[in-house]
């Protein structure tokens, strides 16, 4: 990737510590087909002044209304149903389609401010103990049919997220309301339970929601920025078919969605800018073209002909074109190159690979630098040894416990295997990312004496397969970006084994340790300012003692946009393009 580059977390810790001083205790995945060496100070704060949550959003200099912005993406969205969304391309699209109780406002310089989106403020901690939270919905927020968004719609959206069939999305809110990682053991959602009443969630009037928890949850304002809190009117809920046609509360609505081909958005004429502190509706429409790989995307946007002058490459620049992009001064103004919050792992299925020496051997053998080179070298990432991203509060560096060097140590791995011939089934994506990384994984592990069988699955099915317990795969490449800058949205999500279920798991290494679970509980009870370093200790413990995954690299994005695209930058929050400021020049 780049020279040693730290997204300094100090500012984050200080601001969050003061904002959450009384408190206890982040998407999902980025599309993997996707430094400048300077240190960027990332900061995060909660907007305490209600005016910061009011609309309209400040005008973007030079922006004008009209035209179409095009986004080119290889694979279709895994889900567009907001309660099922946990991938960043979908989150970027949904920021145009649905609103959530809170949202991060960012400016492209590393400053994140949590504001009220649907809500008038980021929330009221009623008793100052983070157990009861009140949210007032802004009046006058309209759906695409002109009806008002109500508290009942937000509560219903959260209710449907309890359903087993509405899987794949974040589960923070559900687990906190149920006070149980098995959140739908009692309340199973409106379809199965026959009730829309969620334990711990009430709507005293048409515009008020109250969350009541058994334990303090001071990260609630952050968790409500995720699409779990998007409103869904019960009458518009088409259950698993909601993926195809979600009901808009944002500035745009779906005009056409042809699976694996294109998504077309047009303006929601009932959206009111004065209620929205974040979004604009400058383009007449947005079009997602689905199918072209990263090479085709990049070559077309470099050529900048016709409609491609208004296009964005979602999947980034492939290795073969990195030098052409970064070495061409004429492309400088059209190149987006920035760090992302994502760490990539070689994930090991711990329920299949139970011998820790085999997991250690995998860690020693893997050619991390070879994988990074497939992503364009410094333009795509740099080798990582820690589980947490450097932007996480309290992050610390520590020596790699399984240091095979940047290209792996097959001899040390063979020593740990002790002459055993271990077969590994590797799940590779059908995407360009999967096809260039699979040979590196296979070759480096086979040098160490493993037998590696590569099985390719279609990219939209990769994550659901990985999240299904009992799948047939031993290893695969995954990635994770914190849902907010606290490790509470990484370590408990990825390595608390008590939340494992049959489907929809984020803990896709299927790792479960009583020792780690107990430490997670202990750190979760600490104020945010104290918890950061303790989360880092758990990071080191998991990595050194249990080896459930092998950290590969911290991601960096390099991609090009057309000459007629304005207002687009890379989100520090979700790690992909921000589209709600976009305009056609």
Coordinates of C-alpha atoms in Angstrom, one line a residue:
X1 CA 0.0 0.0 0.0
X2 CA 1.5 3.3 1.0
X3 CA 4.3 4.3 3.4
X4 CA 3.5 3.7 7.0
X5 CA 0.3 5.7 7.4
X6 CA -1.8 6.1 10.5
X7 CA -5.4 7.4 10.5
X8 CA -4.9 8.9 13.9
X9 CA -7.5 7.7 16.4
X10 CA -6.5 10.1 19.2
X11 CA -9.0 12.7 18.2
X12 CA -11.7 10.2 17.8
X13 CA -11.2 8.9 21.3
X14 CA -11.2 12.3 22.9
X15 CA -14.3 13.5 21.2
X16 CA -16.2 10.3 21.7
X17 CA -15.1 10.0 25.3
X18 CA -16.6 13.3 26.1
X19 CA -19.7 12.7 24.1
X20 CA -20.3 9.3 25.7
X21 CA -18.8 10.0 29.1
X22 CA -21.6 8.4 31.1
X23 CA -21.9 5.5 28.7
X24 CA -21.2 1.8 28.6
X25 CA -19.2 0.2 26.4
X26 CA -18.6 -0.5 14.0
X27 CA -20.1 -2.9 7.1
X28 CA -20.5 -5.0 6.6
X29 CA -18.4 -5.8 3.7
X30 CA -17.1 -3.5 1.0
X31 CA -16.9 -4.8 -2.5
X32 CA -13.4 -6.3 -2.7
X33 CA -12.9 -5.3 -6.3
X34 CA -12.2 -2.1 -5.5
X35 CA -1.5 6.2 0.8
X36 CA -1.0 9.3 -0.2
X37 CA 1.4 9.0 2.7
X38 CA -0.1 12.0 4.6
X39 CA -1.6 11.6 8.0
X40 CA -5.3 12.3 8.1
X41 CA -6.8 13.1 11.5
X42 CA -10.2 11.4 11.7
X43 CA -12.5 12.8 14.3
X44 CA -16.0 11.9 15.3
X45 CA -18.6 13.8 17.4
X46 CA -22.3 13.8 18.2
X47 CA -24.1 17.0 17.1
X48 CA -25.6 18.4 20.4
X49 CA -27.2 21.5 18.8
X50 CA -30.5 20.6 17.2
X51 CA -29.9 23.1 14.5
X52 CA -27.2 20.8 13.1
X53 CA -29.9 18.2 12.4
X54 CA -32.1 20.6 10.6
X55 CA -32.2 21.0 6.8
X56 CA -31.6 22.0 4.2
X57 CA -28.0 20.7 3.7
X58 CA -25.5 23.4 2.7
X59 CA -25.3 23.9 -1.0
X60 CA -22.4 22.3 -2.9
X61 CA -20.3 25.0 -4.6
X62 CA -20.7 24.8 -8.4
X63 CA -23.5 22.3 -8.3
X64 CA -26.5 22.6 -10.5
X65 CA -29.7 20.6 -11.1
X66 CA -30.2 18.2 -14.0
X67 CA -28.5 15.4 -15.8
X68 CA -27.8 11.8 -14.9
X69 CA -25.0 10.4 -12.8
X70 CA -23.9 6.8 -13.7
X71 CA -22.3 4.2 -11.4
X72 CA -20.7 1.2 -13.0
X73 CA -20.5 -1.9 -10.8
X74 CA -19.6 -5.5 -11.6
X75 CA -21.9 -7.4 -9.2
X76 CA -25.5 -6.7 -8.3
X77 CA -26.4 -5.7 -4.8
X78 CA -26.7 -8.5 -2.3
X79 CA -29.7 -6.7 -0.9
X80 CA -31.4 -3.4 -1.2
X81 CA -34.0 -4.1 1.5
X82 CA -32.6 -1.8 4.2
X83 CA -33.1 -4.3 7.1
X84 CA -31.0 -6.8 5.1
X85 CA -28.3 -4.5 3.9
X86 CA -24.7 -4.8 5.2
X87 CA -22.6 -4.1 2.1
X88 CA -21.3 -0.7 1.3
X89 CA -22.4 -0.3 -2.3
X90 CA -26.0 -0.9 -1.2
X91 CA -25.6 1.5 1.7
X92 CA -24.4 4.2 -0.7
X93 CA -27.4 3.7 -2.9
X94 CA -29.7 3.6 0.0
X95 CA -28.5 6.9 1.3
X96 CA -30.5 8.3 -1.7
X97 CA -33.5 6.1 -1.1
X98 CA -34.1 5.8 2.6
X99 CA -33.5 7.8 5.7
X100 CA -32.5 6.5 9.1
X101 CA -33.0 7.9 12.6
X102 CA -29.4 9.2 12.7
X103 CA -26.6 9.6 10.1
X104 CA -23.0 10.6 9.8
X105 CA -22.3 13.9 8.0
X106 CA -18.9 14.1 6.6
X107 CA -16.9 16.4 4.4
X108 CA -14.2 14.2 2.9
X109 CA -11.4 15.4 5.2
X110 CA -11.9 12.9 8.0
X111 CA -14.4 14.8 10.1
X112 CA -17.5 12.7 11.0
X113 CA -20.5 14.3 12.8
X114 CA -23.4 12.2 13.9
X115 CA -26.7 14.2 13.3
X116 CA -30.4 13.5 13.4
X117 CA -31.7 12.3 10.0
X118 CA -35.3 11.2 10.5
X119 CA -34.9 12.3 14.1
X120 CA -34.8 15.9 15.3
X121 CA -31.6 15.1 17.2
X122 CA -29.2 12.2 17.6
X123 CA -31.3 11.1 20.6
X124 CA -32.1 11.9 24.2
X125 CA -30.6 9.8 26.9
X126 CA -33.6 10.2 29.2
X127 CA -32.1 9.3 32.6
X128 CA -28.4 9.8 31.8
X129 CA -27.7 6.1 32.1
X130 CA -28.0 5.0 28.5
X131 CA -30.9 2.6 29.2
X132 CA -33.8 4.7 28.0
X133 CA -33.5 6.7 24.8
X134 CA -36.1 8.9 23.2
X135 CA -36.3 10.0 19.5
X136 CA -38.6 12.5 18.0
X137 CA -39.3 12.1 14.3
X138 CA -39.3 15.3 12.2
X139 CA -42.7 16.2 10.9
X140 CA -43.1 16.7 7.2
X141 CA -40.7 13.9 6.1
X142 CA -42.6 12.4 3.1
X143 CA -42.5 9.0 1.3
X144 CA -42.7 8.8 -2.4
X145 CA -46.5 8.8 -2.3
X146 CA -46.7 12.0 -0.2
X147 CA -47.6 10.4 3.1
X148 CA -45.7 11.2 6.3
X149 CA -43.0 9.0 7.9
X150 CA -44.1 8.1 11.4
X151 CA -42.6 6.5 14.4
X152 CA -44.7 3.4 13.8
X153 CA -43.0 3.0 10.4
X154 CA -39.5 3.1 12.0
X155 CA -40.7 0.7 14.7
X156 CA -42.1 -1.7 12.1
X157 CA -38.8 -1.6 10.1
X158 CA -37.0 -2.7 13.3
X159 CA -39.7 -5.3 14.0
X160 CA -39.3 -7.0 10.6
X161 CA -35.5 -7.2 11.2
X162 CA -36.3 -9.8 13.9
X163 CA -37.6 -12.2 11.2
X164 CA -35.3 -15.1 10.3
X165 CA -36.1 -14.6 6.6
X166 CA -35.1 -10.9 6.7
X167 CA -31.4 -11.9 7.3
X168 CA -28.1 -10.4 6.4
X169 CA -28.3 -7.0 8.1
X170 CA -26.8 -5.6 11.3
X171 CA -28.2 -7.1 14.6
X172 CA -27.1 -4.5 17.2
X173 CA -30.5 -3.1 17.8
X174 CA -32.3 -6.5 17.9
X175 CA -29.7 -8.0 20.4
X176 CA -29.9 -4.9 22.6
X177 CA -33.7 -4.8 22.7
X178 CA -33.9 -8.5 23.4
X179 CA -30.9 -8.4 25.8
X180 CA -29.9 -11.6 24.1
X181 CA -27.6 -12.5 21.2
X182 CA -30.3 -15.0 20.2
X183 CA -32.6 -12.0 19.7
X184 CA -35.5 -13.7 18.0
X185 CA -35.8 -16.5 20.5
X186 CA -38.9 -14.9 22.0
X187 CA -40.0 -12.2 19.6
X188 CA -39.7 -13.6 16.1
X189 CA -40.9 -10.6 14.1
X190 CA -44.3 -9.5 12.7
X191 CA -44.8 -12.3 10.2
X192 CA -44.0 -15.2 12.6
X193 CA -45.2 -13.7 15.9
X194 CA -48.3 -12.0 14.5
X195 CA -47.4 -8.9 16.4
X196 CA -45.7 -5.6 15.5
X197 CA -44.9 -4.9 19.2
X198 CA -41.1 -5.2 19.7
X199 CA -40.1 -5.8 23.3
X200 CA -38.3 -2.6 24.6
X201 CA -39.6 -0.4 21.8
X202 CA -42.6 1.8 22.1
X203 CA -44.3 4.6 20.2
X204 CA -46.1 6.9 22.7
X205 CA -47.4 9.1 19.8
X206 CA -47.1 9.3 16.1
X207 CA -43.7 11.0 16.1
X208 CA -42.0 9.5 19.2
X209 CA -40.0 6.3 19.7
X210 CA -38.6 5.1 23.0
X211 CA -36.0 2.4 23.3
X212 CA -35.8 0.7 26.7
X213 CA -32.8 -1.5 27.4
X214 CA -32.0 -3.9 30.3
X215 CA -28.3 -2.8 30.1
X216 CA -26.8 0.6 29.1
X217 CA -26.2 1.0 25.4
X218 CA -24.5 4.4 24.8
X219 CA -23.6 3.5 21.3
X220 CA -27.3 3.5 20.3
X221 CA -27.1 6.9 18.4
X222 CA -24.3 5.4 16.2
X223 CA -26.1 2.1 15.7
X224 CA -29.2 3.9 14.5
X225 CA -27.3 5.3 11.6
X226 CA -27.4 1.8 10.1
X227 CA -30.2 0.9 7.8
X228 CA -31.9 -1.2 10.5
X229 CA -33.7 2.0 11.5
X230 CA -35.0 2.8 8.0
X231 CA -38.8 3.2 8.0
X232 CA -41.0 0.7 6.3
X233 CA -44.8 1.2 6.2
X234 CA -46.4 -2.1 7.1
X235 CA -48.8 -1.8 4.1
X236 CA -45.8 -1.6 1.7
X237 CA -43.9 -4.6 3.2
X238 CA -43.6 -7.3 0.5
X239 CA -41.4 -9.4 2.8
X240 CA -38.5 -11.0 0.9
X241 CA -39.6 -9.3 -2.3
X242 CA -38.9 -5.9 -0.7
X243 CA -35.4 -6.2 -2.1
X244 CA -36.8 -5.5 -5.5
X245 CA -38.8 -2.4 -4.8
X246 CA -38.2 -0.5 -1.5
X247 CA -40.5 2.4 -0.7
X248 CA -38.6 5.6 -0.7
X249 CA -38.3 8.2 2.1
X250 CA -35.2 9.8 0.5
X251 CA -34.7 12.3 -2.4
X252 CA -34.9 9.5 -5.0
X253 CA -37.2 6.5 -5.7
X254 CA -36.7 3.4 -7.8
X255 CA -37.9 3.8 -11.4
X256 CA -36.5 0.5 -12.7
X257 CA -34.5 -2.4 -11.2
X258 CA -33.6 -5.2 -13.6
X259 CA -31.6 -7.7 -11.5
X260 CA -27.9 -8.0 -12.6
X261 CA -28.4 -5.4 -15.4
X262 CA -29.3 -2.0 -14.0
X263 CA -30.9 0.1 -11.3
X264 CA -32.5 3.5 -12.2
X265 CA -33.5 6.1 -9.7
X266 CA -35.6 9.2 -10.3
X267 CA -36.5 12.0 -8.0
X268 CA -39.0 11.5 -5.2
X269 CA -41.2 14.7 -5.8
X270 CA -42.4 14.6 -2.2
X271 CA -38.9 14.8 -0.6
X272 CA -38.4 18.1 1.3
X273 CA -34.9 19.5 1.4
X274 CA -35.9 21.6 4.5
X275 CA -36.2 18.3 6.5
X276 CA -32.9 16.9 5.4
X277 CA -29.5 18.1 6.7
X278 CA -27.5 15.7 4.6
X279 CA -28.8 15.1 1.1
X280 CA -29.3 17.0 -2.2
X281 CA -31.3 16.0 -5.3
X282 CA -29.1 17.7 -8.0
X283 CA -29.2 15.0 -10.8
X284 CA -32.5 14.2 -12.5
X285 CA -31.6 10.5 -12.1
X286 CA -29.0 8.0 -11.1
X287 CA -28.2 4.8 -13.1
X288 CA -26.3 1.8 -11.9
X289 CA -24.9 -0.3 -14.7
X290 CA -24.3 -3.8 -13.5
X291 CA -21.8 -6.2 -15.0
X292 CA -18.6 -4.6 -16.3
X293 CA -15.5 -5.6 -14.4
X294 CA -12.9 -3.2 -12.9
X295 CA -10.8 -3.2 -16.0
X296 CA -13.7 -2.3 -18.3
X297 CA -15.0 0.3 -15.9
X298 CA -11.6 2.0 -15.6
X299 CA -10.8 1.9 -19.3
X300 CA -14.2 3.4 -20.2
X301 CA -13.9 6.2 -17.6
X302 CA -10.4 7.0 -18.7
X303 CA -11.6 7.4 -22.2
X304 CA -14.3 9.7 -20.9
X305 CA -16.6 9.4 -23.9
X306 CA -20.3 10.1 -24.0
X307 CA -22.2 9.0 -21.0
X308 CA -19.0 7.7 -19.3
X309 CA -18.0 11.3 -18.7
X310 CA -20.8 11.2 -16.1
X311 CA -19.8 7.8 -14.6
X312 CA -18.1 6.5 -11.4
X313 CA -16.1 3.3 -11.1
X314 CA -17.3 1.5 -8.0
X315 CA -14.9 -1.3 -8.1
X316 CA -11.8 0.7 -8.4
X317 CA -8.6 0.5 -10.5
X318 CA -7.2 -3.0 -11.2
X319 CA -3.5 -3.7 -10.8
X320 CA -2.8 -3.6 -14.5
X321 CA -4.1 -0.1 -14.8
X322 CA -2.8 1.5 -11.6
X323 CA 0.4 3.0 -13.1
X324 CA -1.6 4.3 -16.1
X325 CA -4.0 6.1 -13.7
X326 CA -1.6 7.4 -11.1
X327 CA 1.1 8.3 -13.7
X328 CA -1.2 10.4 -15.9
X329 CA -1.3 14.0 -14.8
X330 CA -4.4 14.6 -16.9
X331 CA -6.3 12.1 -14.7
X332 CA -5.2 13.6 -11.4
X333 CA -8.4 15.6 -10.9
X334 CA -10.5 12.6 -11.8
X335 CA -8.8 10.1 -9.5
X336 CA -10.1 9.3 -6.0
X337 CA -7.4 7.8 -3.8
X338 CA -8.1 7.4 -0.1
X339 CA -7.9 5.0 2.8
X340 CA -11.0 3.0 3.7
X341 CA -11.9 1.6 7.2
X342 CA -11.7 -2.0 6.0
X343 CA -9.4 -4.8 7.0
X344 CA -9.2 -7.9 4.8
X345 CA -8.8 -11.3 6.4
X346 CA -8.2 -14.9 5.3
X347 CA -11.1 -16.2 7.3
X348 CA -10.8 -19.8 8.7
X349 CA -13.9 -21.8 9.6
X350 CA -13.0 -22.8 13.1
X351 CA -15.8 -25.4 13.3
X352 CA -14.1 -27.2 10.4
X353 CA -10.4 -26.4 11.2
X354 CA -10.3 -27.2 14.9
X355 CA -6.5 -27.9 15.1
X356 CA -4.9 -24.6 16.2
X357 CA -1.6 -25.7 14.7
X358 CA -3.2 -26.0 11.3
X359 CA -4.6 -22.4 11.7
X360 CA -1.1 -21.3 12.8
X361 CA 0.4 -23.0 9.7
X362 CA -2.1 -21.1 7.5
X363 CA -1.1 -17.8 9.1
X364 CA 2.6 -18.5 8.6
X365 CA 2.2 -19.7 5.0
X366 CA -0.1 -17.0 3.4
X367 CA 1.5 -14.6 1.0
X368 CA 0.0 -11.3 2.2
X369 CA 2.1 -9.1 0.0
X370 CA 1.2 -11.2 -3.1
X371 CA -2.5 -10.6 -2.4
X372 CA -1.8 -6.9 -1.9
X373 CA 0.0 -6.8 -5.3
X374 CA -3.1 -8.1 -7.0
X375 CA -4.9 -5.0 -5.7
X376 CA -2.4 -2.6 -7.2
X377 CA 0.2 -2.6 -4.4
X378 CA 0.2 0.7 -2.4
X379 CA -2.9 1.9 -4.4
X380 CA -4.9 -1.0 -3.0
X381 CA -3.7 -1.6 0.6
X382 CA -0.8 -2.6 2.8
X383 CA -0.1 -5.7 4.8
X384 CA -1.8 -5.8 8.2
X385 CA -1.1 -7.8 11.3
X386 CA -3.9 -6.6 13.7
X387 CA -7.6 -7.5 13.7
X388 CA -8.7 -3.9 14.2
X389 CA -8.3 -1.1 11.7
X390 CA -5.9 1.7 12.6
X391 CA -8.7 4.2 12.7
X392 CA -10.3 2.4 15.6
X393 CA -10.3 4.0 19.0
X394 CA -7.5 2.6 21.1
X395 CA -5.8 0.7 18.2
X396 CA -2.3 -0.3 18.9
X397 CA 0.4 -2.1 16.9
X398 CA 1.9 -5.3 18.2
X399 CA 4.4 -7.8 16.7
X400 CA 2.9 -10.2 14.3
X401 CA 2.6 -13.4 16.3
X402 CA 2.7 -15.6 13.2
X403 CA 5.3 -13.6 11.2
X404 CA 6.0 -15.5 8.0
X405 CA 7.3 -12.3 6.4
X406 CA 5.4 -10.4 3.7
X407 CA 5.4 -13.4 1.4
X408 CA 4.9 -16.2 3.9
X409 CA 7.1 -18.9 5.5
X410 CA 6.3 -22.3 4.1
X411 CA 9.0 -24.0 6.1
X412 CA 7.6 -22.9 9.4
X413 CA 4.1 -23.9 8.3
X414 CA 5.3 -27.4 7.3
X415 CA 6.9 -27.7 10.7
X416 CA 3.6 -27.0 12.4
X417 CA 1.8 -29.5 10.2
X418 CA 4.2 -32.2 11.3
X419 CA 4.0 -34.1 8.0
X420 CA 0.2 -34.1 7.8
X421 CA -1.4 -33.4 4.4
X422 CA -4.3 -31.1 5.2
X423 CA -6.9 -30.5 2.6
X424 CA -8.5 -27.0 2.5
X425 CA -11.6 -26.0 0.5
X426 CA -11.2 -22.4 -0.5
X427 CA -14.3 -20.4 -1.5
X428 CA -13.5 -17.8 -4.1
X429 CA -15.7 -15.1 -5.6
X430 CA -16.5 -15.1 -9.3
X431 CA -15.5 -11.4 -9.4
X432 CA -12.3 -10.0 -10.7
X433 CA -11.1 -9.8 -7.0
X434 CA -11.8 -13.5 -6.5
X435 CA -10.1 -14.6 -9.7
X436 CA -6.8 -12.7 -9.0
X437 CA -6.5 -13.5 -5.3
X438 CA -7.4 -17.2 -5.4
X439 CA -4.2 -18.3 -7.2
X440 CA -2.1 -16.5 -4.7
X441 CA -3.8 -18.2 -1.8
X442 CA -3.6 -21.6 -3.4
X443 CA 0.0 -21.3 -4.4
X444 CA 1.3 -20.0 -1.0
X445 CA -0.6 -22.7 1.0
X446 CA 0.4 -25.5 -1.4
X447 CA 4.1 -24.5 -0.9
X448 CA 3.6 -25.2 2.7
X449 CA 2.2 -28.7 2.1
X450 CA -1.6 -28.0 2.1
X451 CA -3.9 -29.4 -0.6
X452 CA -6.1 -26.5 -1.7
X453 CA -9.3 -27.1 -3.6
X454 CA -10.6 -23.8 -5.0
X455 CA -14.4 -23.6 -5.5
X456 CA -15.8 -20.5 -7.1
X457 CA -19.2 -19.2 -6.2
X458 CA -21.1 -16.3 -7.9
X459 CA -20.2 -13.1 -6.0
X460 CA -23.8 -12.3 -4.8
X461 CA -23.9 -15.7 -3.1
X462 CA -20.5 -15.4 -1.5
X463 CA -21.5 -13.5 1.6
X464 CA -24.8 -15.4 2.3
X465 CA -22.9 -18.7 1.9
X466 CA -20.2 -17.6 4.3
X467 CA -22.8 -16.5 6.8
X468 CA -24.6 -19.9 6.8
X469 CA -23.4 -22.1 9.5
X470 CA -22.3 -25.6 8.4
X471 CA -21.2 -24.5 4.9
X472 CA -18.6 -26.7 3.2
X473 CA -15.7 -24.2 3.0
X474 CA -12.6 -24.1 5.2
X475 CA -11.2 -20.7 4.2
X476 CA -12.2 -17.6 2.2
X477 CA -11.3 -13.9 2.0
X478 CA -13.6 -11.6 3.9
X479 CA -13.4 -8.0 5.0
X480 CA -14.8 -5.8 7.7
X481 CA -15.1 -2.1 8.4
X482 CA -16.3 -0.8 11.8
X483 CA -19.8 0.5 11.7
X484 CA -18.6 3.4 13.8
X485 CA -15.1 4.2 15.1
X486 CA -15.4 2.1 18.2
X487 CA -14.2 -1.5 18.4
X488 CA -17.6 -2.4 19.9
X489 CA -18.8 -2.6 16.3
X490 CA -16.0 -5.0 15.3
X491 CA -14.9 -7.4 18.1
X492 CA -18.3 -8.5 19.5
X493 CA -19.7 -8.7 16.0
X494 CA -17.0 -10.9 14.5
X495 CA -15.7 -12.9 17.4
X496 CA -18.5 -13.3 20.0
X497 CA -19.6 -16.9 19.5
X498 CA -22.8 -16.6 21.6
X499 CA -24.6 -14.9 18.7
X500 CA -24.1 -17.7 16.2
X501 CA -27.2 -18.9 14.5
X502 CA -28.1 -21.0 11.4
X503 CA -27.9 -18.1 8.9
X504 CA -27.0 -14.4 8.7
X505 CA -23.8 -14.7 10.9
X506 CA -21.3 -11.9 10.9
X507 CA -19.0 -14.2 13.0
X508 CA -18.1 -16.1 9.8
X509 CA -15.0 -17.7 11.4
X510 CA -17.5 -19.5 13.7
X511 CA -15.2 -18.8 16.6
X512 CA -16.4 -19.2 20.1
X513 CA -14.3 -18.8 23.3
X514 CA -15.6 -18.5 26.8
X515 CA -12.5 -16.4 27.7
X516 CA -13.0 -14.0 24.9
X517 CA -16.8 -13.7 25.5
X518 CA -16.2 -12.8 29.1
X519 CA -13.7 -10.2 28.2
X520 CA -16.1 -8.7 25.7
X521 CA -18.8 -8.4 28.4
X522 CA -16.3 -6.7 30.7
X523 CA -15.1 -4.2 28.2
X524 CA -18.7 -3.5 27.0
X525 CA -19.5 -2.2 30.5
X526 CA -16.7 0.5 30.4
X527 CA -17.1 4.1 29.3
X528 CA -16.0 4.6 25.7
X529 CA -12.9 6.6 26.7
X530 CA -11.6 3.7 28.8
X531 CA -12.8 0.9 26.5
X532 CA -10.6 1.6 23.5
X533 CA -7.3 0.2 24.8
X534 CA -9.1 -2.7 26.4
X535 CA -10.6 -3.7 23.0
X536 CA -7.1 -3.5 21.6
X537 CA -6.0 -6.0 24.3
X538 CA -8.7 -8.4 23.1
X539 CA -7.6 -7.9 19.5
X540 CA -4.1 -9.1 20.5
X541 CA -5.5 -12.0 22.7
X542 CA -7.6 -13.4 19.9
X543 CA -4.9 -13.1 17.3
X544 CA -2.1 -14.6 19.4
X545 CA -3.9 -17.3 21.3
X546 CA -6.7 -18.5 19.0
X547 CA -5.9 -17.5 15.3
X548 CA -9.5 -17.6 14.1
X549 CA -8.5 -15.5 11.0
X550 CA -5.4 -14.1 9.4
X551 CA -5.3 -10.3 8.9
X552 CA -4.1 -9.7 5.3
X553 CA -4.2 -6.0 4.5
X554 CA -5.8 -2.6 5.3
X555 CA -7.6 -1.4 2.3
X556 CA -7.0 1.7 0.2
X557 CA -9.2 2.7 -2.7
X558 CA -8.0 4.1 -6.0
X559 CA -10.6 4.8 -8.7
X560 CA -11.5 7.2 -11.5
X561 CA -14.6 9.3 -12.2
X562 CA -15.8 11.0 -15.4
X563 CA -14.9 14.6 -16.1
X564 CA -18.5 15.6 -15.8
X565 CA -19.0 14.2 -12.2
X566 CA -18.9 16.7 -9.3
X567 CA -19.4 16.5 -5.6
X568 CA -18.3 12.9 -5.1
X569 CA -15.7 11.8 -2.5
X570 CA -14.9 8.6 -0.6
X571 CA -16.8 8.1 2.7
X572 CA -14.7 7.7 5.8
X573 CA -17.8 6.1 7.4
X574 CA -18.8 3.4 5.0
X575 CA -15.7 3.3 2.8
X576 CA -17.3 3.9 -0.6
X577 CA -18.4 6.9 -2.7
X578 CA -20.8 9.4 -1.2
X579 CA -23.5 10.1 -3.8
X580 CA -25.9 12.5 -2.0
X581 CA -23.7 15.5 -3.0
X582 CA -23.2 14.4 -6.6
X583 CA -24.0 16.6 -9.5
X584 CA -23.6 16.5 -13.3
X585 CA -21.3 19.3 -14.6

